[in-house]
Each structure stands twice: as structure tokens, then as C-alpha cells.
Amino acid sequence: MKLLWNRMEAWLKEHAPEVLTDLNPGASEAEISHLEEVTGCKLPCDLKESLSIHNGQSGDAQWLIAGWELLSTERILEEWQVWKGLYDSNSFEDWTIEAQEGIMNAWWQPAWLPLTYDGSGNHHCIDLLPAKGGRNGQIISMWHDSGERVILAENYAQWFEHLVRTFESHDADDVFESGEFEFSAVQE
């Protein structure tokens, strides 16, 4: 993860220095442990390593990933608690789901931890309780107003590497402004 973050930092330094300075320092072991304890989910090593390098972003600049905030451990927990409250009140029981094979057929479930946020209730989540055919730690899309659930990557490292490669092959306008950013690493 360190090499991938080095590449991301190099791209940001050249194309979006204000976003680079908006990245938080790494999360402490205590912050990561607190997230695991509250959610009841053990984070995969690649995600823990990434969070220990940069614990999301502070939010003082534009969001890192094409209009999506890269969440810190604190923000992951905040967003997770919103969804957990809705889940606990059975808010999703009558909603129609269109989950790809390998993703639990649920609107949301507590083992989906948000990694990003678009400001409208949508997330890219790490799935720590996949359905048959899925992989623990896969990255999925999670829309607040659509039951479509799609696997974006087999794991966090694959997804983040895809983001880095996408940044490296585009300029800042393409990454931040075009609306054409492709989040799926499994189509490659």
C-alpha cells in the first residue's frame, strides 16, 4: 500500500497539491481498533495499512476521488452508524435489491463499511460478509436510492491500485471534473 500511496501522492503533488495537503496523517492502531470494535468487523490488512498511511481526508479541499470523499476511521464510523440506525429500525425490509452474485441480497448490512461518500448517501463499501461466490474484503457500490449492488474489486488493494492507475493516466480535469471516472477494477 505504501508504494501505491507514494504514486498517488506524486500525482497529487503535480496536479492537485491542495488535495494532497488535505489528506490526514495515518490512523493510529487505537483508531483502527476502535473502528473494528464498534462495527464488530475485522478490517483486512490492506485497508488497515492504507488507513495507517492516510486516515482519509480532512475535507478542506475538494474530495479525493472524483467528487467522493475518502473517509477517515471517524467518518467511516459516522456513516456506518447512520446506516446501522436505519438497519436496526427495519427501514429496508420492503425495498427491492439487485445484488450481483457474490453480494448479499440486502439494501445494506452491518458488514458493509463505507470507504467513500459522495455527499448524497452513496458509498463504495468494503464487504466483510459476502454472499456465496463473493470474496471477503471485496469492494462494492452502495447507492442510497437504488438497489443495484455491484462488485468493483476483489479487495481494497486492487481497487486502490485501479484508482491510482486511473489518476496517473489522466489530468486533473478528467479526474475531478469530467464525471467519467470509472471506479470498477474488475472490468480491466
mmCIF file with all atom_site columns, C-alpha atoms in Angstrom:
data_model
loop_
_atom_site.group_PDB
_atom_site.id
_atom_site.type_symbol
_atom_site.label_atom_id
_atom_site.label_alt_id
_atom_site.label_comp_id
_atom_site.label_asym_id
_atom_site.label_entity_id
_atom_site.label_seq_id
_atom_site.pdbx_PDB_ins_code
_atom_site.Cartn_x
_atom_site.Cartn_y
_atom_site.Cartn_z
_atom_site.occupancy
_atom_site.B_iso_or_equiv
_atom_site.pdbx_formal_charge
_atom_site.auth_seq_id
_atom_site.auth_comp_id
_atom_site.auth_asym_id
_atom_site.auth_atom_id
_atom_site.pdbx_PDB_model_num
ATOM 1   C CA . MET A 1 1   ? 0.000   0.000   0.000   1.00 0.00 ? 1   MET A CA 1
ATOM 2   C CA . LYS A 1 2   ? 2.889   2.345   0.707   1.00 0.00 ? 2   LYS A CA 1
ATOM 3   C CA . LEU A 1 3   ? 4.090   2.193   -2.912  1.00 0.00 ? 3   LEU A CA 1
ATOM 4   C CA . LEU A 1 4   ? 0.570   2.905   -4.171  1.00 0.00 ? 4   LEU A CA 1
ATOM 5   C CA . TRP A 1 5   ? 0.205   5.854   -1.811  1.00 0.00 ? 5   TRP A CA 1
ATOM 6   C CA . ASN A 1 6   ? 3.623   7.147   -2.954  1.00 0.00 ? 6   ASN A CA 1
ATOM 7   C CA . ARG A 1 7   ? 2.355   7.118   -6.544  1.00 0.00 ? 7   ARG A CA 1
ATOM 8   C CA . MET A 1 8   ? -0.919  8.805   -5.562  1.00 0.00 ? 8   MET A CA 1
ATOM 9   C CA . GLU A 1 9   ? 0.951   11.471  -3.597  1.00 0.00 ? 9   GLU A CA 1
ATOM 10  C CA . ALA A 1 10  ? 3.268   12.130  -6.556  1.00 0.00 ? 10  ALA A CA 1
ATOM 11  C CA . TRP A 1 11  ? 0.292   12.614  -8.897  1.00 0.00 ? 11  TRP A CA 1
ATOM 12  C CA . LEU A 1 12  ? -1.477  14.871  -6.397  1.00 0.00 ? 12  LEU A CA 1
ATOM 13  C CA . LYS A 1 13  ? 1.677   16.930  -5.837  1.00 0.00 ? 13  LYS A CA 1
ATOM 14  C CA . GLU A 1 14  ? 1.797   17.718  -9.563  1.00 0.00 ? 14  GLU A CA 1
ATOM 15  C CA . HIS A 1 15  ? -1.917  18.005  -10.385 1.00 0.00 ? 15  HIS A CA 1
ATOM 16  C CA . ALA A 1 16  ? -3.795  18.813  -7.169  1.00 0.00 ? 16  ALA A CA 1
ATOM 17  C CA . PRO A 1 17  ? -1.489  19.926  -4.340  1.00 0.00 ? 17  PRO A CA 1
ATOM 18  C CA . GLU A 1 18  ? -4.424  21.259  -2.304  1.00 0.00 ? 18  GLU A CA 1
ATOM 19  C CA . VAL A 1 19  ? -5.902  17.747  -2.228  1.00 0.00 ? 19  VAL A CA 1
ATOM 20  C CA . LEU A 1 20  ? -2.549  16.288  -1.179  1.00 0.00 ? 20  LEU A CA 1
ATOM 21  C CA . THR A 1 21  ? -2.380  18.638  1.806   1.00 0.00 ? 21  THR A CA 1
ATOM 22  C CA . ASP A 1 22  ? -5.981  17.697  2.672   1.00 0.00 ? 22  ASP A CA 1
ATOM 23  C CA . LEU A 1 23  ? -5.005  14.074  3.312   1.00 0.00 ? 23  LEU A CA 1
ATOM 24  C CA . ASN A 1 24  ? -4.889  13.249  7.006   1.00 0.00 ? 24  ASN A CA 1
ATOM 25  C CA . PRO A 1 25  ? -1.872  11.656  8.664   1.00 0.00 ? 25  PRO A CA 1
ATOM 26  C CA . GLY A 1 26  ? -2.158  7.943   9.257   1.00 0.00 ? 26  GLY A CA 1
ATOM 27  C CA . ALA A 1 27  ? -4.637  6.468   11.722  1.00 0.00 ? 27  ALA A CA 1
ATOM 28  C CA . SER A 1 28  ? -3.267  5.117   14.978  1.00 0.00 ? 28  SER A CA 1
ATOM 29  C CA . GLU A 1 29  ? -3.663  1.475   15.957  1.00 0.00 ? 29  GLU A CA 1
ATOM 30  C CA . ALA A 1 30  ? -6.150  2.682   18.584  1.00 0.00 ? 30  ALA A CA 1
ATOM 31  C CA . GLU A 1 31  ? -8.298  4.449   15.955  1.00 0.00 ? 31  GLU A CA 1
ATOM 32  C CA . ILE A 1 32  ? -8.343  1.359   13.753  1.00 0.00 ? 32  ILE A CA 1
ATOM 33  C CA . SER A 1 33  ? -9.082  -0.911  16.720  1.00 0.00 ? 33  SER A CA 1
ATOM 34  C CA . HIS A 1 34  ? -11.931 1.375   17.811  1.00 0.00 ? 34  HIS A CA 1
ATOM 35  C CA . LEU A 1 35  ? -13.489 1.147   14.337  1.00 0.00 ? 35  LEU A CA 1
ATOM 36  C CA . GLU A 1 36  ? -13.233 -2.651  14.431  1.00 0.00 ? 36  GLU A CA 1
ATOM 37  C CA . GLU A 1 37  ? -14.650 -2.833  17.948  1.00 0.00 ? 37  GLU A CA 1
ATOM 38  C CA . VAL A 1 38  ? -17.679 -0.613  17.296  1.00 0.00 ? 38  VAL A CA 1
ATOM 39  C CA . THR A 1 39  ? -18.576 -2.222  13.950  1.00 0.00 ? 39  THR A CA 1
ATOM 40  C CA . GLY A 1 40  ? -17.728 -5.764  15.043  1.00 0.00 ? 40  GLY A CA 1
ATOM 41  C CA . CYS A 1 41  ? -15.740 -6.208  11.831  1.00 0.00 ? 41  CYS A CA 1
ATOM 42  C CA . LYS A 1 42  ? -12.082 -7.153  11.462  1.00 0.00 ? 42  LYS A CA 1
ATOM 43  C CA . LEU A 1 43  ? -10.531 -4.992  8.760   1.00 0.00 ? 43  LEU A CA 1
ATOM 44  C CA . PRO A 1 44  ? -8.372  -6.630  6.084   1.00 0.00 ? 44  PRO A CA 1
ATOM 45  C CA . CYS A 1 45  ? -4.639  -5.919  6.286   1.00 0.00 ? 45  CYS A CA 1
ATOM 46  C CA . ASP A 1 46  ? -4.573  -3.864  3.061   1.00 0.00 ? 46  ASP A CA 1
ATOM 47  C CA . LEU A 1 47  ? -7.225  -1.458  4.362   1.00 0.00 ? 47  LEU A CA 1
ATOM 48  C CA . LYS A 1 48  ? -5.535  -1.168  7.756   1.00 0.00 ? 48  LYS A CA 1
ATOM 49  C CA . GLU A 1 49  ? -2.230  -0.419  6.074   1.00 0.00 ? 49  GLU A CA 1
ATOM 50  C CA . SER A 1 50  ? -3.841  2.243   3.875   1.00 0.00 ? 50  SER A CA 1
ATOM 51  C CA . LEU A 1 51  ? -5.542  3.891   6.853   1.00 0.00 ? 51  LEU A CA 1
ATOM 52  C CA . SER A 1 52  ? -2.237  3.869   8.736   1.00 0.00 ? 52  SER A CA 1
ATOM 53  C CA . ILE A 1 53  ? -0.678  5.864   5.871   1.00 0.00 ? 53  ILE A CA 1
ATOM 54  C CA . HIS A 1 54  ? -3.528  8.333   5.311   1.00 0.00 ? 54  HIS A CA 1
ATOM 55  C CA . ASN A 1 55  ? -6.590  8.296   7.530   1.00 0.00 ? 55  ASN A CA 1
ATOM 56  C CA . GLY A 1 56  ? -8.901  9.716   4.877   1.00 0.00 ? 56  GLY A CA 1
ATOM 57  C CA . GLN A 1 57  ? -9.014  13.421  4.268   1.00 0.00 ? 57  GLN A CA 1
ATOM 58  C CA . SER A 1 58  ? -9.957  16.438  6.355   1.00 0.00 ? 58  SER A CA 1
ATOM 59  C CA . GLY A 1 59  ? -12.477 17.851  3.871   1.00 0.00 ? 59  GLY A CA 1
ATOM 60  C CA . ASP A 1 60  ? -10.936 21.303  3.495   1.00 0.00 ? 60  ASP A CA 1
ATOM 61  C CA . ALA A 1 61  ? -10.228 20.753  -0.235  1.00 0.00 ? 61  ALA A CA 1
ATOM 62  C CA . GLN A 1 62  ? -12.134 19.015  -2.989  1.00 0.00 ? 62  GLN A CA 1
ATOM 63  C CA . TRP A 1 63  ? -12.755 15.367  -2.332  1.00 0.00 ? 63  TRP A CA 1
ATOM 64  C CA . LEU A 1 64  ? -10.020 12.993  -3.420  1.00 0.00 ? 64  LEU A CA 1
ATOM 65  C CA . ILE A 1 65  ? -11.812 10.609  -5.744  1.00 0.00 ? 65  ILE A CA 1
ATOM 66  C CA . ALA A 1 66  ? -13.797 12.357  -8.474  1.00 0.00 ? 66  ALA A CA 1
ATOM 67  C CA . GLY A 1 67  ? -16.259 14.045  -6.130  1.00 0.00 ? 67  GLY A CA 1
ATOM 68  C CA . TRP A 1 68  ? -16.147 11.323  -3.473  1.00 0.00 ? 68  TRP A CA 1
ATOM 69  C CA . GLU A 1 69  ? -14.680 11.885  -0.024  1.00 0.00 ? 69  GLU A CA 1
ATOM 70  C CA . LEU A 1 70  ? -12.091 9.339   1.105   1.00 0.00 ? 70  LEU A CA 1
ATOM 71  C CA . LEU A 1 71  ? -13.343 8.572   4.601   1.00 0.00 ? 71  LEU A CA 1
ATOM 72  C CA . SER A 1 72  ? -11.255 8.546   7.767   1.00 0.00 ? 72  SER A CA 1
ATOM 73  C CA . THR A 1 73  ? -11.867 5.980   10.508  1.00 0.00 ? 73  THR A CA 1
ATOM 74  C CA . GLU A 1 74  ? -14.036 8.568   12.268  1.00 0.00 ? 74  GLU A CA 1
ATOM 75  C CA . ARG A 1 75  ? -16.056 9.306   9.111   1.00 0.00 ? 75  ARG A CA 1
ATOM 76  C CA . ILE A 1 76  ? -16.395 5.572   8.291   1.00 0.00 ? 76  ILE A CA 1
ATOM 77  C CA . LEU A 1 77  ? -17.890 5.105   11.727  1.00 0.00 ? 77  LEU A CA 1
ATOM 78  C CA . GLU A 1 78  ? -20.207 8.131   11.376  1.00 0.00 ? 78  GLU A CA 1
ATOM 79  C CA . GLU A 1 79  ? -21.580 6.929   8.032   1.00 0.00 ? 79  GLU A CA 1
ATOM 80  C CA . TRP A 1 80  ? -21.798 3.316   9.273   1.00 0.00 ? 80  TRP A CA 1
ATOM 81  C CA . GLN A 1 81  ? -23.799 4.461   12.311  1.00 0.00 ? 81  GLN A CA 1
ATOM 82  C CA . VAL A 1 82  ? -26.312 6.277   10.082  1.00 0.00 ? 82  VAL A CA 1
ATOM 83  C CA . TRP A 1 83  ? -26.873 3.094   8.066   1.00 0.00 ? 83  TRP A CA 1
ATOM 84  C CA . LYS A 1 84  ? -26.873 0.923   11.182  1.00 0.00 ? 84  LYS A CA 1
ATOM 85  C CA . GLY A 1 85  ? -29.638 3.034   12.710  1.00 0.00 ? 85  GLY A CA 1
ATOM 86  C CA . LEU A 1 86  ? -31.755 2.612   9.577   1.00 0.00 ? 86  LEU A CA 1
ATOM 87  C CA . TYR A 1 87  ? -30.967 -1.108  9.503   1.00 0.00 ? 87  TYR A CA 1
ATOM 88  C CA . ASP A 1 88  ? -31.924 -1.562  13.176  1.00 0.00 ? 88  ASP A CA 1
ATOM 89  C CA . SER A 1 89  ? -35.269 0.167   12.553  1.00 0.00 ? 89  SER A CA 1
ATOM 90  C CA . ASN A 1 90  ? -36.035 -2.230  9.652   1.00 0.00 ? 90  ASN A CA 1
ATOM 91  C CA . SER A 1 91  ? -36.118 0.659   7.191   1.00 0.00 ? 91  SER A CA 1
ATOM 92  C CA . PHE A 1 92  ? -35.104 -1.526  4.235   1.00 0.00 ? 92  PHE A CA 1
ATOM 93  C CA . GLU A 1 93  ? -37.303 -4.595  4.631   1.00 0.00 ? 93  GLU A CA 1
ATOM 94  C CA . ASP A 1 94  ? -39.601 -3.861  1.651   1.00 0.00 ? 94  ASP A CA 1
ATOM 95  C CA . TRP A 1 95  ? -37.015 -2.435  -0.732  1.00 0.00 ? 95  TRP A CA 1
ATOM 96  C CA . THR A 1 96  ? -36.073 -4.179  -3.984  1.00 0.00 ? 96  THR A CA 1
ATOM 97  C CA . ILE A 1 97  ? -32.493 -5.364  -4.292  1.00 0.00 ? 97  ILE A CA 1
ATOM 98  C CA . GLU A 1 98  ? -30.486 -6.075  -7.463  1.00 0.00 ? 98  GLU A CA 1
ATOM 99  C CA . ALA A 1 99  ? -27.294 -7.504  -5.985  1.00 0.00 ? 99  ALA A CA 1
ATOM 100 C CA . GLN A 1 100 ? -24.657 -9.001  -8.221  1.00 0.00 ? 100 GLN A CA 1
ATOM 101 C CA . GLU A 1 101 ? -23.765 -12.609 -7.464  1.00 0.00 ? 101 GLU A CA 1
ATOM 102 C CA . GLY A 1 102 ? -21.338 -12.652 -4.552  1.00 0.00 ? 102 GLY A CA 1
ATOM 103 C CA . ILE A 1 103 ? -23.035 -9.742  -2.742  1.00 0.00 ? 103 ILE A CA 1
ATOM 104 C CA . MET A 1 104 ? -25.591 -10.339 -0.014  1.00 0.00 ? 104 MET A CA 1
ATOM 105 C CA . ASN A 1 105 ? -29.100 -9.598  -1.236  1.00 0.00 ? 105 ASN A CA 1
ATOM 106 C CA . ALA A 1 106 ? -29.663 -6.695  1.172   1.00 0.00 ? 106 ALA A CA 1
ATOM 107 C CA . TRP A 1 107 ? -30.188 -2.970  0.863   1.00 0.00 ? 107 TRP A CA 1
ATOM 108 C CA . TRP A 1 108 ? -27.460 -2.560  3.463   1.00 0.00 ? 108 TRP A CA 1
ATOM 109 C CA . GLN A 1 109 ? -25.971 -4.770  6.147   1.00 0.00 ? 109 GLN A CA 1
ATOM 110 C CA . PRO A 1 110 ? -23.574 -4.030  9.049   1.00 0.00 ? 110 PRO A CA 1
ATOM 111 C CA . ALA A 1 111 ? -20.559 -5.766  7.484   1.00 0.00 ? 111 ALA A CA 1
ATOM 112 C CA . TRP A 1 112 ? -20.502 -3.189  4.671   1.00 0.00 ? 112 TRP A CA 1
ATOM 113 C CA . LEU A 1 113 ? -18.167 -0.431  5.834   1.00 0.00 ? 113 LEU A CA 1
ATOM 114 C CA . PRO A 1 114 ? -18.249 2.797   3.792   1.00 0.00 ? 114 PRO A CA 1
ATOM 115 C CA . LEU A 1 115 ? -14.888 3.866   2.355   1.00 0.00 ? 115 LEU A CA 1
ATOM 116 C CA . THR A 1 116 ? -16.107 6.844   0.338   1.00 0.00 ? 116 THR A CA 1
ATOM 117 C CA . TYR A 1 117 ? -19.027 9.256   0.446   1.00 0.00 ? 117 TYR A CA 1
ATOM 118 C CA . ASP A 1 118 ? -20.453 11.446  -2.306  1.00 0.00 ? 118 ASP A CA 1
ATOM 119 C CA . GLY A 1 119 ? -22.461 13.827  -0.104  1.00 0.00 ? 119 GLY A CA 1
ATOM 120 C CA . SER A 1 120 ? -25.768 12.241  -1.144  1.00 0.00 ? 120 SER A CA 1
ATOM 121 C CA . GLY A 1 121 ? -25.734 8.986   0.821   1.00 0.00 ? 121 GLY A CA 1
ATOM 122 C CA . ASN A 1 122 ? -23.873 6.836   -1.711  1.00 0.00 ? 122 ASN A CA 1
ATOM 123 C CA . HIS A 1 123 ? -20.750 4.859   -0.889  1.00 0.00 ? 123 HIS A CA 1
ATOM 124 C CA . HIS A 1 124 ? -18.111 2.457   -2.038  1.00 0.00 ? 124 HIS A CA 1
ATOM 125 C CA . CYS A 1 125 ? -18.008 -0.134  0.739   1.00 0.00 ? 125 CYS A CA 1
ATOM 126 C CA . ILE A 1 126 ? -15.735 -2.918  1.822   1.00 0.00 ? 126 ILE A CA 1
ATOM 127 C CA . ASP A 1 127 ? -17.869 -6.052  2.080   1.00 0.00 ? 127 ASP A CA 1
ATOM 128 C CA . LEU A 1 128 ? -16.846 -8.172  5.054   1.00 0.00 ? 128 LEU A CA 1
ATOM 129 C CA . LEU A 1 129 ? -19.713 -10.662 4.783   1.00 0.00 ? 129 LEU A CA 1
ATOM 130 C CA . PRO A 1 130 ? -20.103 -11.560 1.098   1.00 0.00 ? 130 PRO A CA 1
ATOM 131 C CA . ALA A 1 131 ? -22.637 -13.970 -0.322  1.00 0.00 ? 131 ALA A CA 1
ATOM 132 C CA . LYS A 1 132 ? -21.654 -17.270 -1.918  1.00 0.00 ? 132 LYS A CA 1
ATOM 133 C CA . GLY A 1 133 ? -19.273 -16.596 -4.784  1.00 0.00 ? 133 GLY A CA 1
ATOM 134 C CA . GLY A 1 134 ? -18.038 -13.339 -3.273  1.00 0.00 ? 134 GLY A CA 1
ATOM 135 C CA . ARG A 1 135 ? -14.761 -12.580 -1.513  1.00 0.00 ? 135 ARG A CA 1
ATOM 136 C CA . ASN A 1 136 ? -14.323 -11.257 1.983   1.00 0.00 ? 136 ASN A CA 1
ATOM 137 C CA . GLY A 1 137 ? -12.951 -7.735  1.593   1.00 0.00 ? 137 GLY A CA 1
ATOM 138 C CA . GLN A 1 138 ? -14.391 -7.113  -1.877  1.00 0.00 ? 138 GLN A CA 1
ATOM 139 C CA . ILE A 1 139 ? -15.301 -3.526  -2.742  1.00 0.00 ? 139 ILE A CA 1
ATOM 140 C CA . ILE A 1 140 ? -18.909 -2.883  -3.726  1.00 0.00 ? 140 ILE A CA 1
ATOM 141 C CA . SER A 1 141 ? -21.081 0.031   -4.790  1.00 0.00 ? 141 SER A CA 1
ATOM 142 C CA . MET A 1 142 ? -23.849 1.024   -2.385  1.00 0.00 ? 142 MET A CA 1
ATOM 143 C CA . TRP A 1 143 ? -26.458 3.531   -3.577  1.00 0.00 ? 143 TRP A CA 1
ATOM 144 C CA . HIS A 1 144 ? -28.938 5.112   -1.173  1.00 0.00 ? 144 HIS A CA 1
ATOM 145 C CA . ASP A 1 145 ? -31.733 5.248   -3.750  1.00 0.00 ? 145 ASP A CA 1
ATOM 146 C CA . SER A 1 146 ? -31.062 2.196   -5.926  1.00 0.00 ? 146 SER A CA 1
ATOM 147 C CA . GLY A 1 147 ? -30.909 -1.482  -5.045  1.00 0.00 ? 147 GLY A CA 1
ATOM 148 C CA . GLU A 1 148 ? -28.140 -2.137  -7.558  1.00 0.00 ? 148 GLU A CA 1
ATOM 149 C CA . ARG A 1 149 ? -25.094 -3.619  -5.815  1.00 0.00 ? 149 ARG A CA 1
ATOM 150 C CA . VAL A 1 150 ? -22.006 -4.307  -7.939  1.00 0.00 ? 150 VAL A CA 1
ATOM 151 C CA . ILE A 1 151 ? -18.558 -5.696  -7.130  1.00 0.00 ? 151 ILE A CA 1
ATOM 152 C CA . LEU A 1 152 ? -15.922 -3.094  -8.033  1.00 0.00 ? 152 LEU A CA 1
ATOM 153 C CA . ALA A 1 153 ? -12.804 -5.007  -6.951  1.00 0.00 ? 153 ALA A CA 1
ATOM 154 C CA . GLU A 1 154 ? -11.808 -8.276  -5.321  1.00 0.00 ? 154 GLU A CA 1
ATOM 155 C CA . ASN A 1 155 ? -10.122 -6.411  -2.460  1.00 0.00 ? 155 ASN A CA 1
ATOM 156 C CA . TYR A 1 156 ? -9.097  -2.972  -1.261  1.00 0.00 ? 156 TYR A CA 1
ATOM 157 C CA . ALA A 1 157 ? -5.564  -3.143  -2.703  1.00 0.00 ? 157 ALA A CA 1
ATOM 158 C CA . GLN A 1 158 ? -6.875  -3.970  -6.192  1.00 0.00 ? 158 GLN A CA 1
ATOM 159 C CA . TRP A 1 159 ? -9.419  -1.146  -6.003  1.00 0.00 ? 159 TRP A CA 1
ATOM 160 C CA . PHE A 1 160 ? -6.901  1.424   -4.756  1.00 0.00 ? 160 PHE A CA 1
ATOM 161 C CA . GLU A 1 161 ? -4.346  0.375   -7.385  1.00 0.00 ? 161 GLU A CA 1
ATOM 162 C CA . HIS A 1 162 ? -7.028  0.888   -10.048 1.00 0.00 ? 162 HIS A CA 1
ATOM 163 C CA . LEU A 1 163 ? -7.702  4.394   -8.668  1.00 0.00 ? 163 LEU A CA 1
ATOM 164 C CA . VAL A 1 164 ? -4.004  5.228   -8.726  1.00 0.00 ? 164 VAL A CA 1
ATOM 165 C CA . ARG A 1 165 ? -3.599  3.990   -12.322 1.00 0.00 ? 165 ARG A CA 1
ATOM 166 C CA . THR A 1 166 ? -6.670  5.972   -13.367 1.00 0.00 ? 166 THR A CA 1
ATOM 167 C CA . PHE A 1 167 ? -5.250  9.134   -11.791 1.00 0.00 ? 167 PHE A CA 1
ATOM 168 C CA . GLU A 1 168 ? -1.853  8.571   -13.415 1.00 0.00 ? 168 GLU A CA 1
ATOM 169 C CA . SER A 1 169 ? -3.362  8.214   -16.884 1.00 0.00 ? 169 SER A CA 1
ATOM 170 C CA . HIS A 1 170 ? -5.482  11.385  -16.685 1.00 0.00 ? 170 HIS A CA 1
ATOM 171 C CA . ASP A 1 171 ? -5.123  15.053  -15.889 1.00 0.00 ? 171 ASP A CA 1
ATOM 172 C CA . ALA A 1 172 ? -6.874  16.800  -13.010 1.00 0.00 ? 172 ALA A CA 1
ATOM 173 C CA . ASP A 1 173 ? -9.854  17.906  -15.114 1.00 0.00 ? 173 ASP A CA 1
ATOM 174 C CA . ASP A 1 174 ? -10.546 14.302  -16.136 1.00 0.00 ? 174 ASP A CA 1
ATOM 175 C CA . VAL A 1 175 ? -10.172 13.008  -12.586 1.00 0.00 ? 175 VAL A CA 1
ATOM 176 C CA . PHE A 1 176 ? -12.111 15.699  -10.736 1.00 0.00 ? 176 PHE A CA 1
ATOM 177 C CA . GLU A 1 177 ? -14.441 17.332  -13.245 1.00 0.00 ? 177 GLU A CA 1
ATOM 178 C CA . SER A 1 178 ? -15.405 15.032  -16.129 1.00 0.00 ? 178 SER A CA 1
ATOM 179 C CA . GLY A 1 179 ? -17.916 12.799  -14.374 1.00 0.00 ? 179 GLY A CA 1
ATOM 180 C CA . GLU A 1 180 ? -16.469 9.911   -16.380 1.00 0.00 ? 180 GLU A CA 1
ATOM 181 C CA . PHE A 1 181 ? -14.369 8.376   -13.598 1.00 0.00 ? 181 PHE A CA 1
ATOM 182 C CA . GLU A 1 182 ? -14.505 4.561   -13.657 1.00 0.00 ? 182 GLU A CA 1
ATOM 183 C CA . PHE A 1 183 ? -14.461 3.030   -10.175 1.00 0.00 ? 183 PHE A CA 1
ATOM 184 C CA . SER A 1 184 ? -14.537 -0.625  -11.185 1.00 0.00 ? 184 SER A CA 1
ATOM 185 C CA . ALA A 1 185 ? -11.264 -2.523  -11.217 1.00 0.00 ? 185 ALA A CA 1
ATOM 186 C CA . VAL A 1 186 ? -12.885 -5.811  -12.280 1.00 0.00 ? 186 VAL A CA 1
ATOM 187 C CA . GLN A 1 187 ? -13.545 -4.620  -15.841 1.00 0.00 ? 187 GLN A CA 1
ATOM 188 C CA . GLU A 1 188 ? -9.838  -4.429  -16.587 1.00 0.00 ? 188 GLU A CA 1
#
